[in-house]
Coordinates of C-alpha atoms in Angstrom, one line a residue:
M1 CA -52.8 -11.0 8.9
S2 CA -53.9 -9.5 12.2
P3 CA -51.9 -6.9 14.2
I4 CA -49.8 -7.5 17.3
R5 CA -52.2 -8.7 20.1
S6 CA -49.8 -10.8 22.2
V7 CA -46.1 -11.6 22.1
A8 CA -43.9 -14.4 23.3
V9 CA -40.1 -13.9 23.5
L10 CA -38.1 -17.1 23.5
G11 CA -34.9 -16.8 25.5
G12 CA -34.0 -14.5 28.4
G13 CA -30.4 -13.7 27.5
I14 CA -29.3 -10.2 26.5
S15 CA -31.0 -10.5 23.1
G16 CA -34.3 -11.6 24.6
L17 CA -34.3 -9.0 27.4
S18 CA -33.4 -6.3 25.0
T19 CA -36.2 -7.4 22.7
V20 CA -38.7 -7.2 25.6
Y21 CA -37.4 -3.8 26.7
Y22 CA -37.9 -2.3 23.2
L23 CA -41.3 -4.0 22.9
T24 CA -42.5 -2.4 26.2
R25 CA -41.5 1.0 24.7
A26 CA -43.1 0.4 21.4
L27 CA -46.4 -1.5 22.2
P28 CA -49.4 -0.4 24.2
R29 CA -49.5 -1.6 27.8
H30 CA -52.5 -3.8 27.2
V31 CA -50.4 -6.1 24.9
P32 CA -49.2 -9.0 27.0
I33 CA -45.5 -10.1 26.6
T34 CA -44.3 -13.5 27.9
I35 CA -40.6 -14.5 28.2
Y36 CA -39.8 -18.2 28.0
E37 CA -36.5 -19.0 29.8
S38 CA -35.2 -22.6 30.1
S39 CA -33.1 -21.8 33.2
K40 CA -33.9 -20.3 36.6
R41 CA -32.4 -16.9 35.8
L42 CA -32.3 -14.3 33.1
G43 CA -29.1 -12.9 31.4
G44 CA -27.9 -15.9 29.5
Y45 CA -24.1 -16.0 29.2
I46 CA -23.8 -12.6 30.9
Q47 CA -23.2 -13.6 34.5
S48 CA -21.2 -12.0 37.3
T49 CA -20.6 -13.6 40.7
Q50 CA -19.3 -12.0 43.8
F51 CA -17.2 -14.4 45.9
V52 CA -16.3 -13.8 49.6
L53 CA -12.7 -14.5 50.3
P54 CA -11.8 -17.4 52.6
S55 CA -11.5 -16.1 56.2
A56 CA -7.7 -16.4 56.3
H57 CA -7.4 -13.9 53.5
R58 CA -10.0 -11.3 54.6
N59 CA -9.2 -7.9 56.1
T60 CA -12.9 -7.3 56.9
G61 CA -15.8 -9.7 57.2
D62 CA -17.1 -9.1 53.7
D63 CA -14.0 -8.8 51.6
H64 CA -15.0 -10.0 48.1
V65 CA -13.9 -10.6 44.5
L66 CA -16.0 -10.4 41.4
F67 CA -15.7 -13.0 38.7
E68 CA -17.2 -12.5 35.2
H69 CA -18.2 -15.8 33.6
G70 CA -19.1 -14.3 30.2
P71 CA -18.6 -10.9 28.5
R72 CA -16.8 -8.5 30.7
T73 CA -16.5 -5.2 28.9
L74 CA -18.3 -3.0 26.3
R75 CA -16.3 -1.2 23.6
V76 CA -16.7 2.5 23.0
S77 CA -16.9 3.6 19.4
K78 CA -19.0 5.7 17.0
R79 CA -20.6 2.6 15.5
V80 CA -24.4 2.8 15.8
S81 CA -24.5 -0.4 17.9
S82 CA -22.0 1.0 20.4
V83 CA -23.8 4.4 20.7
N84 CA -27.1 2.5 21.0
I85 CA -26.0 0.5 24.0
F86 CA -24.8 3.7 25.8
D87 CA -28.2 5.2 25.1
L88 CA -29.7 2.1 26.8
I89 CA -27.2 2.5 29.7
R90 CA -28.3 6.1 30.2
R91 CA -32.0 5.2 30.0
L92 CA -31.5 2.5 32.6
N93 CA -29.7 5.0 35.0
L94 CA -26.5 3.0 35.0
I95 CA -24.0 5.7 34.2
D96 CA -22.8 6.0 37.8
E97 CA -22.1 2.3 37.8
L98 CA -19.7 2.5 34.9
I99 CA -15.9 1.9 35.1
L100 CA -14.1 3.8 32.3
V101 CA -10.9 2.5 30.9
P102 CA -9.0 5.4 29.2
K103 CA -7.6 4.9 25.7
Q104 CA -4.1 5.9 27.0
S105 CA -4.2 3.5 29.9
R106 CA -1.9 0.4 29.9
A107 CA -5.0 -1.8 30.0
A108 CA -6.1 -0.3 26.7
K109 CA -2.7 0.0 25.0
N110 CA -0.9 -3.0 26.2
R111 CA -2.4 -6.1 24.5
Y112 CA -0.3 -9.2 23.8
I113 CA 0.0 -12.3 21.7
F114 CA 1.8 -15.4 23.0
Y115 CA 4.2 -16.6 20.3
D116 CA 7.6 -18.3 20.1
G117 CA 7.5 -19.1 23.8
R118 CA 7.0 -15.5 25.0
I119 CA 4.5 -12.7 25.3
N120 CA 4.7 -10.2 22.4
M121 CA 3.1 -6.7 22.7
I122 CA 0.8 -5.7 19.8
P123 CA 1.6 -2.2 18.4
Y124 CA -0.7 0.6 19.5
S125 CA 0.8 3.4 17.3
V126 CA 3.0 3.8 14.2
P127 CA 6.2 4.4 16.3
S128 CA 5.5 1.4 18.4
M129 CA 4.9 -0.6 15.2
L130 CA 8.4 0.1 14.0
Q131 CA 9.9 -0.6 17.5
F132 CA 8.2 -3.9 17.9
Y133 CA 8.9 -5.0 14.3
F134 CA 12.6 -5.2 15.2
S135 CA 12.3 -6.4 18.8
Q136 CA 9.5 -8.9 18.9
P137 CA 9.7 -12.4 17.2
L138 CA 5.9 -12.2 16.5
F139 CA 6.5 -9.6 13.7
R140 CA 9.4 -11.1 11.9
G141 CA 8.9 -11.0 8.1
M142 CA 5.6 -9.1 8.3
L143 CA 6.6 -5.7 6.9
L144 CA 7.2 -7.1 3.3
E145 CA 3.9 -8.9 3.4
V146 CA 2.0 -5.7 4.2
L147 CA 3.9 -3.8 1.4
R148 CA 3.0 -6.6 -1.1
E149 CA -0.7 -6.5 -0.3
P150 CA -1.9 -4.3 -3.1
F151 CA -0.2 -6.6 -5.6
R152 CA -1.6 -9.9 -4.4
Q153 CA -3.6 -12.3 -6.5
N154 CA -7.3 -11.6 -7.3
R155 CA -10.1 -13.5 -5.7
P156 CA -9.9 -17.2 -6.7
K157 CA -12.6 -18.8 -8.8
A158 CA -14.0 -20.8 -5.9
A159 CA -14.5 -17.6 -3.8
V160 CA -16.1 -15.9 -6.8
E161 CA -18.5 -18.8 -7.4
T162 CA -19.6 -19.0 -3.7
N163 CA -19.4 -15.3 -3.2
D164 CA -17.6 -16.0 0.1
E165 CA -14.3 -17.2 1.4
S166 CA -12.8 -18.2 4.7
I167 CA -10.9 -15.6 6.7
G168 CA -7.8 -17.8 6.6
S169 CA -7.9 -18.1 2.8
F170 CA -8.7 -14.4 2.3
M171 CA -6.1 -13.0 4.7
T172 CA -3.4 -15.4 3.4
R173 CA -4.0 -14.2 -0.1
R174 CA -3.8 -10.6 0.9
F175 CA -1.1 -10.6 3.6
G176 CA 0.5 -14.0 3.6
P177 CA 0.6 -16.8 6.2
R178 CA 2.6 -15.0 8.9
I179 CA 0.1 -12.2 9.5
T180 CA -2.8 -14.6 9.1
E181 CA -1.7 -17.3 11.4
R182 CA 0.1 -15.2 14.1
L183 CA -2.2 -12.1 14.3
I184 CA -5.5 -12.6 12.6
S185 CA -6.1 -16.1 14.1
A186 CA -5.4 -14.7 17.6
A187 CA -7.9 -11.9 17.1
I188 CA -10.5 -14.3 16.0
H189 CA -9.8 -16.5 19.0
G190 CA -10.5 -13.5 21.2
I191 CA -13.8 -12.6 19.6
Y192 CA -15.3 -15.8 18.2
A193 CA -13.2 -18.6 19.7
G194 CA -13.2 -19.8 16.1
D195 CA -11.1 -21.3 13.3
I196 CA -10.1 -18.8 10.7
N197 CA -10.2 -21.6 8.1
L198 CA -13.9 -22.1 8.7
L199 CA -15.3 -18.7 9.4
S200 CA -16.6 -16.4 6.7
V201 CA -14.7 -13.2 5.8
K202 CA -17.8 -11.8 4.1
S203 CA -19.9 -12.0 7.3
I204 CA -17.3 -11.2 9.9
L205 CA -14.9 -8.8 8.1
E206 CA -17.4 -7.4 5.7
Y207 CA -15.5 -4.1 5.2
L208 CA -12.4 -6.0 4.0
W209 CA -14.5 -8.1 1.6
K210 CA -16.1 -4.9 0.2
R211 CA -12.7 -3.2 -0.1
E212 CA -11.3 -6.0 -2.2
T213 CA -14.4 -6.0 -4.4
T214 CA -14.2 -2.3 -5.0
W215 CA -10.5 -1.4 -4.9
G216 CA -8.7 -4.7 -5.5
S217 CA -6.9 -4.0 -2.2
V218 CA -7.9 -3.9 1.5
L219 CA -5.6 -1.0 2.4
P220 CA -7.5 2.3 2.4
I221 CA -4.5 4.2 1.0
W222 CA -5.1 2.5 -2.3
K223 CA -8.7 3.5 -2.8
R224 CA -7.9 6.1 -5.5
R225 CA -11.1 7.9 -6.6
T226 CA -13.6 5.2 -6.0
T227 CA -15.7 4.8 -2.9
L228 CA -17.2 1.8 -1.3
E229 CA -20.6 1.3 -2.8
T230 CA -23.4 -0.5 -1.0
K231 CA -26.9 -1.7 -2.0
D232 CA -27.7 -2.0 1.7
P233 CA -31.2 -0.6 2.3
Y234 CA -30.4 -0.4 6.0
S235 CA -27.3 1.8 5.6
E236 CA -29.2 5.0 5.6
R237 CA -31.4 3.8 8.4
H238 CA -28.3 3.1 10.5
K239 CA -26.9 6.6 9.7
E240 CA -30.2 8.2 10.8
H241 CA -30.2 6.1 13.9
L242 CA -26.6 7.1 14.7
K243 CA -27.3 10.8 14.2
A244 CA -30.4 10.7 16.5
L245 CA -28.6 8.7 19.1
L246 CA -25.6 11.0 19.1
E247 CA -27.9 14.0 19.5
D248 CA -29.8 12.4 22.3
N249 CA -26.7 11.3 24.2
K250 CA -24.3 14.2 23.3
E251 CA -23.2 15.0 26.8
F252 CA -22.7 11.4 27.7
M253 CA -20.9 10.4 24.6
D254 CA -18.6 13.5 24.8
S255 CA -17.7 12.3 28.3
L256 CA -16.6 8.9 26.8
Q257 CA -14.4 10.4 24.1
G258 CA -11.2 9.4 25.8
T259 CA -12.5 6.0 26.8
S260 CA -11.6 2.6 25.2
I261 CA -13.8 0.2 27.0
V262 CA -16.2 0.2 30.0
S263 CA -17.4 -2.2 32.6
F264 CA -19.7 -2.0 35.6
R265 CA -18.7 -1.8 39.3
H266 CA -20.9 -4.8 40.0
G267 CA -20.1 -6.6 36.8
M268 CA -21.9 -7.0 33.5
Q269 CA -24.7 -8.6 35.4
S270 CA -25.8 -5.0 36.3
L271 CA -27.0 -4.5 32.7
V272 CA -29.2 -7.6 32.6
D273 CA -30.5 -7.0 36.2
R274 CA -31.5 -3.5 35.5
L275 CA -33.1 -4.5 32.2
Q276 CA -35.1 -7.1 34.0
E277 CA -36.2 -4.6 36.6
E278 CA -37.2 -2.1 33.9
V279 CA -39.3 -4.5 31.8
L280 CA -41.1 -6.0 34.9
K281 CA -42.1 -2.5 35.9
S282 CA -44.2 -2.2 32.8
G283 CA -46.9 -4.4 34.2
N284 CA -47.5 -6.4 31.0
V285 CA -44.5 -8.7 31.1
T286 CA -44.5 -12.3 32.5
V287 CA -41.4 -14.5 32.9
R288 CA -41.8 -18.2 32.6
Y289 CA -38.6 -19.5 34.3
D290 CA -37.4 -23.1 34.0
D291 CA -39.8 -23.6 31.1
P292 CA -38.0 -24.7 27.9
V293 CA -39.9 -24.5 24.7
R294 CA -40.6 -27.8 22.9
H295 CA -42.4 -26.9 19.6
L296 CA -43.7 -24.0 17.6
E297 CA -46.8 -24.4 15.4
N298 CA -48.1 -21.9 12.9
V299 CA -51.9 -21.6 13.4
V300 CA -54.5 -19.4 11.9
D301 CA -54.5 -16.7 14.6
G302 CA -50.8 -16.8 15.5
I303 CA -48.2 -19.3 16.7
T304 CA -48.8 -21.9 19.4
V305 CA -45.8 -22.2 21.7
T306 CA -45.6 -25.6 23.4
S307 CA -43.3 -25.6 26.4
A308 CA -42.5 -28.0 29.3
K309 CA -45.4 -26.5 31.2
G310 CA -48.1 -26.2 28.6
A311 CA -49.2 -24.7 25.3
H312 CA -50.2 -21.1 24.6
T313 CA -50.9 -19.2 21.4
Y314 CA -49.5 -15.7 20.6
S315 CA -50.1 -13.4 17.7
H316 CA -46.3 -13.0 17.3
V317 CA -43.2 -14.8 18.6
F318 CA -39.6 -13.3 18.8
S319 CA -37.0 -16.0 19.0
A320 CA -33.7 -15.0 20.7
L321 CA -32.7 -18.7 21.0
P322 CA -29.5 -20.1 19.5
S323 CA -30.2 -21.2 15.9
R324 CA -29.7 -24.9 16.6
T325 CA -32.1 -24.8 19.6
L326 CA -34.7 -23.1 17.4
A327 CA -34.1 -25.8 14.8
E328 CA -35.4 -28.4 17.3
L329 CA -38.7 -26.5 17.6
T330 CA -39.4 -26.1 13.9
E331 CA -39.9 -28.2 10.8
P332 CA -37.9 -28.5 7.5
P333 CA -36.7 -26.7 5.5
L334 CA -36.3 -24.0 8.1
A335 CA -34.9 -26.5 10.7
E336 CA -32.1 -27.7 8.3
L337 CA -31.1 -24.2 7.5
L338 CA -30.9 -23.2 11.2
R339 CA -28.7 -26.2 11.9
K340 CA -26.1 -24.9 9.4
I341 CA -25.0 -22.3 12.0
P342 CA -22.8 -24.1 14.4
S343 CA -21.4 -22.9 17.8
V344 CA -18.5 -23.5 20.0
S345 CA -18.1 -24.1 23.8
V346 CA -15.7 -22.3 26.1
N347 CA -14.6 -23.1 29.6
V348 CA -14.1 -19.8 31.4
V349 CA -11.7 -20.3 34.4
N350 CA -11.5 -17.4 36.9
L351 CA -8.5 -17.3 39.3
F352 CA -7.7 -14.9 42.1
F353 CA -4.4 -14.7 43.9
S354 CA -4.0 -12.7 47.1
K355 CA -0.5 -11.5 46.1
P356 CA -0.6 -8.4 43.8
R357 CA 1.6 -7.8 40.8
L358 CA 2.3 -11.5 40.0
L359 CA 2.3 -10.8 36.2
P360 CA 5.4 -10.2 34.2
V361 CA 3.7 -7.4 32.2
T362 CA 0.9 -5.0 32.6
G363 CA -2.1 -4.8 30.2
F364 CA -5.4 -6.3 29.2
G365 CA -4.1 -9.8 28.6
Y366 CA -2.9 -12.1 25.8
L367 CA -4.2 -14.3 23.1
L368 CA -2.9 -17.5 21.6
P369 CA -2.8 -17.8 17.8
K370 CA -3.1 -21.0 15.7
A371 CA 0.7 -20.5 15.0
V372 CA 1.5 -21.7 18.5
P373 CA 2.4 -25.4 18.2
R374 CA 0.5 -28.0 20.2
E375 CA 3.3 -28.6 22.6
D376 CA 3.2 -24.9 23.6
N377 CA -0.6 -25.0 24.1
P378 CA -1.6 -28.6 25.1
E379 CA -4.4 -27.0 27.3
R380 CA -6.1 -25.7 24.1
A381 CA -6.3 -22.2 25.5
L382 CA -7.6 -19.2 23.5
G383 CA -6.4 -16.4 25.7
V384 CA -5.8 -15.0 29.2
V385 CA -7.4 -11.8 30.5
F386 CA -5.5 -9.8 33.2
D387 CA -8.7 -8.7 35.0
S388 CA -6.8 -6.9 37.8
D389 CA -5.2 -4.7 35.2
A390 CA -8.1 -4.4 32.8
V391 CA -10.3 -2.5 35.2
S392 CA -7.7 -1.4 37.8
R393 CA -8.3 1.4 40.2
D394 CA -5.6 3.6 38.8
H395 CA -4.7 3.8 35.1
G396 CA -1.8 6.1 35.6
E397 CA 1.9 5.2 35.8
G398 CA 1.6 4.3 39.4
A399 CA -1.3 1.9 38.9
I400 CA -2.6 0.3 42.1
P401 CA -3.0 -3.5 41.6
G402 CA -6.5 -4.7 42.0
S403 CA -9.9 -4.0 40.4
F404 CA -12.7 -1.5 41.0
Q405 CA -14.9 -4.6 41.3
D406 CA -13.0 -6.1 44.2
S407 CA -12.7 -4.9 47.8
V408 CA -9.1 -6.3 48.1
D409 CA -5.9 -6.0 46.1
G410 CA -4.5 -9.1 44.4
T411 CA -4.0 -10.6 40.9
K412 CA -7.1 -11.7 39.1
L413 CA -7.0 -13.7 35.8
T414 CA -9.4 -15.3 33.4
V415 CA -8.3 -18.2 31.3
M416 CA -10.4 -19.2 28.3
L417 CA -10.1 -22.8 27.1
G418 CA -11.6 -24.6 24.1
G419 CA -13.6 -23.0 21.4
H420 CA -12.9 -24.5 18.0
W421 CA -10.0 -26.6 19.5
W422 CA -12.7 -28.8 20.9
N423 CA -14.3 -29.4 17.5
E424 CA -12.1 -32.5 17.1
E425 CA -11.4 -33.2 20.8
M426 CA -13.4 -33.9 23.9
P427 CA -14.3 -30.6 25.6
V428 CA -13.2 -30.2 29.2
K429 CA -16.3 -29.8 31.2
Q430 CA -15.0 -30.9 34.6
H431 CA -14.5 -28.0 37.1
D432 CA -11.3 -29.3 38.7
K433 CA -9.7 -30.4 35.5
A434 CA -10.3 -27.0 33.8
I435 CA -8.8 -25.2 36.8
A436 CA -5.8 -27.5 36.7
L437 CA -5.3 -26.9 33.0
A438 CA -5.5 -23.1 33.5
R439 CA -3.0 -23.1 36.3
Q440 CA -0.7 -25.3 34.2
L441 CA -0.9 -22.8 31.3
I442 CA -0.2 -19.7 33.3
S443 CA 2.7 -21.4 35.2
R444 CA 4.4 -22.3 32.0
Q445 CA 3.7 -19.2 29.9
I446 CA 3.8 -16.3 32.4
G447 CA 5.4 -17.8 35.5
V448 CA 2.4 -17.6 37.9
N449 CA 3.0 -20.6 40.2
E450 CA 1.1 -19.5 43.4
T451 CA -2.0 -21.3 44.6
P452 CA -5.2 -19.2 43.9
V453 CA -7.3 -18.1 46.9
L454 CA -10.4 -18.5 44.7
A455 CA -10.9 -20.5 41.5
Q456 CA -14.0 -21.1 39.5
A457 CA -14.6 -22.8 36.2
T458 CA -17.7 -22.3 34.2
F459 CA -18.4 -24.4 31.1
Q460 CA -20.3 -22.2 28.6
E461 CA -21.8 -24.7 26.3
N462 CA -22.3 -23.6 22.6
C463 CA -21.9 -20.0 23.8
I464 CA -20.5 -18.4 20.6
P465 CA -22.1 -18.9 17.2
Q466 CA -19.8 -19.5 14.2
Y467 CA -20.5 -17.6 11.0
V468 CA -18.9 -20.2 8.7
V469 CA -18.4 -19.7 5.0
G470 CA -21.7 -19.3 3.3
H471 CA -23.4 -17.7 6.3
H472 CA -24.7 -14.7 4.4
A473 CA -26.3 -17.0 1.7
N474 CA -27.8 -19.1 4.5
L475 CA -29.3 -16.0 6.2
R476 CA -31.1 -15.2 2.9
A477 CA -32.5 -18.8 2.8
I478 CA -33.5 -18.6 6.5
H479 CA -35.3 -15.3 5.8
E480 CA -37.3 -16.8 3.0
A481 CA -38.1 -20.0 4.9
V482 CA -39.2 -18.3 8.1
L483 CA -41.6 -16.0 6.1
A484 CA -42.9 -19.0 4.2
Q485 CA -43.5 -21.2 7.2
F486 CA -44.7 -18.6 9.7
N487 CA -46.1 -15.7 7.6
G488 CA -44.2 -13.0 9.4
K489 CA -45.3 -14.0 12.8
L490 CA -41.9 -15.5 13.9
I491 CA -39.2 -12.9 14.1
L492 CA -35.5 -13.9 14.6
T493 CA -32.9 -12.1 16.6
G494 CA -29.9 -13.1 18.8
A495 CA -26.2 -13.8 18.3
S496 CA -26.7 -16.6 15.8
F497 CA -27.5 -14.3 12.9
L498 CA -26.2 -10.7 12.7
G499 CA -23.5 -10.2 15.3
V500 CA -22.1 -11.9 18.4
S501 CA -21.1 -8.9 20.6
V502 CA -23.3 -7.5 23.3
N503 CA -23.6 -4.3 21.4
D504 CA -24.8 -6.1 18.3
C505 CA -27.3 -8.2 20.2
V506 CA -28.9 -5.2 21.8
Y507 CA -29.0 -3.1 18.6
N508 CA -30.3 -6.0 16.4
A509 CA -33.1 -6.6 18.9
R510 CA -34.1 -3.0 18.7
I511 CA -34.2 -3.1 14.8
A512 CA -36.3 -6.3 14.9
V513 CA -38.8 -4.7 17.2
E514 CA -39.0 -1.4 15.3
D515 CA -39.5 -3.2 12.0
T516 CA -42.2 -5.4 13.4
V517 CA -44.1 -2.6 15.0
A518 CA -43.7 -0.3 12.0
R519 CA -45.2 -2.9 9.7
N520 CA -47.9 -3.8 12.2
G521 CA -46.5 -7.3 12.5
K522 CA -46.6 -8.1 8.8
G523 CA -43.9 -9.8 6.7
I524 CA -40.8 -9.6 9.0
S525 CA -38.1 -12.2 9.6
G526 CA -35.8 -10.1 11.7
L527 CA -32.9 -10.7 9.2
E528 CA -33.7 -8.0 6.7
A529 CA -30.6 -6.0 7.5
K530 CA -28.5 -8.6 5.7
A531 CA -30.9 -10.9 3.9
L532 CA -32.3 -8.3 1.5
Y533 CA -29.0 -7.3 -0.2
D534 CA -25.8 -8.8 -1.4
Y535 CA -22.3 -7.4 -1.6

C-alpha cells in the first residue's frame, strides 16, 4: 500500500491531541492532518473552569475558584508513560505552570477509605500499617489474610480455560474477601469507577497475574530464584524509551524525585490548551469542530471519512474515539468486537465553601468500597476529593487552607457519583439533583453542612472504559479484524484499549504514531503492544 500522504485523527481529546502532536513531529510539513471533533472544543474529558465568586464573597473584583471536571493530577513515577508525559510537559514549556505535591505532604500520605460509618486512613508506611491495624475498623482481620496468601488455592479451572479472571475473584482467592471488598474495590472505584467482579485482573493488574503464573504467589518476597518472564516484544522497546527519556529529562526528573503528584496552576486544561497551540503552529493541521464522523469506508487509495459536514478521503486514519463510538462507524466483525468494551458514566460534582478547614481530616480525599452497605451510600458515590488540601499552598505542618489554583481561601471538594453503580440504576444526569446528592453525602459522612458558595455538576457520559474479563483476548481479535478490514490504514489509540490514565493515553498515542511512521503506514493496528503476545 501507499505511504502516508494525508491523515485524519478522529477525536480531539487528550489521545487525539497527543496523536496529532507526535504526527507533526514525525511527518513532513506537506502532509495534511485533519482533526475531527464532535464538540465545539478540544480536550475531551479534561476540562478546567474558572468561576468568579459571587460578589458577596469577593475580596477583590476577580476573586475566583478553579473546578476540574475530569482528571486533576498526574502521578510521578519511573514508569515510561509517566516520564514520557513530563518530557511532553518540558517540550511544551509548561514546567513553570506545575504545582508539585511532595511525597511527604499530608495530601500525598493521608488517603482514606470510608468504612463502618467513619473515615479510615490508609497506611503509608510499615509503622503506620501496624498502628492502623489495631486502631481502624477497616483493617480488622486482614493481617492473617495477608500471611495466608502464599498458601492460597491455585488458579481455578475456569480462569485457566479463559486465561483471565475478574479482579474480585482473583483477589478473593489470594487475599480473602475483607481485603478485596474493603480495599481493592475502593481503589478500583477511584481509578476505573468500575466493579471488581467484572473487570479483568489480567488487563488491569497484569503484574499480579504474571506473579501468580510464575511464582504461585503475588507477594514479591516469595519469588525465590525465578524471575518474571515475558514474551512481550515491546518490553525492550519500553526500556529503551525510558532510558532515552530519563537522559533527555535528567535535570527535570531529578527535580521531581520528592514529588508524588503534580497539577497545573490553571488546571489540567493547560496541558490540552498548550498542545492545541503547538499543533496548530505547525501549519499543516486543520480542526473540524462540531463535525461528528458518521462512517468509515475502506477504499483503494485510503479511507473515506464521512462526517456531518461532508466526505473526505485520507491515506491513513487514527481513531482516538471510544470503542463503542468507533463501532457505529464500522462494519462487522470489527464493530461487534468494539462493542464488547463497555464504559461507565460519572457525575462530577464540584463544591466550594467560603469557610476554610471544614473537613474533619486533612489529606487527598476518601473512597467508598463495595463493602459499604447501600444505606450508608444511597447516593451511589465513588469517592470525595479534598481539592483544597490536594493542591494546597503549603504542604508543611502549618498548611494554609486553600489551593494554588484559587485566589481565595476556603474548602473545595469534588464528589464523584455513579460509575458501575449506574449499570443497574438510572444515572443521575440532572445538575441540581447531583448537587443535592453530593451535599447529602458529605453532610452525613464528614459533617459538612454549610451551603456552598459555588456548586457545579458535570455529567461525564461514558467517560471511563471498562476492561472486563476477556479484554486481552478481545484486543487480539480487534487487532486482526482492523487489519483485515482496513489493511493497516486505520490505527487505533485512546483509553478504550491499552490504558485509561492521561499518562497512558499520551504514551500509547506516541507508540502508535512511531510504529506507523517507522513502517511507512503498513500493517499497523495500534494495538500491537498487547495484541502480539500473551501472558
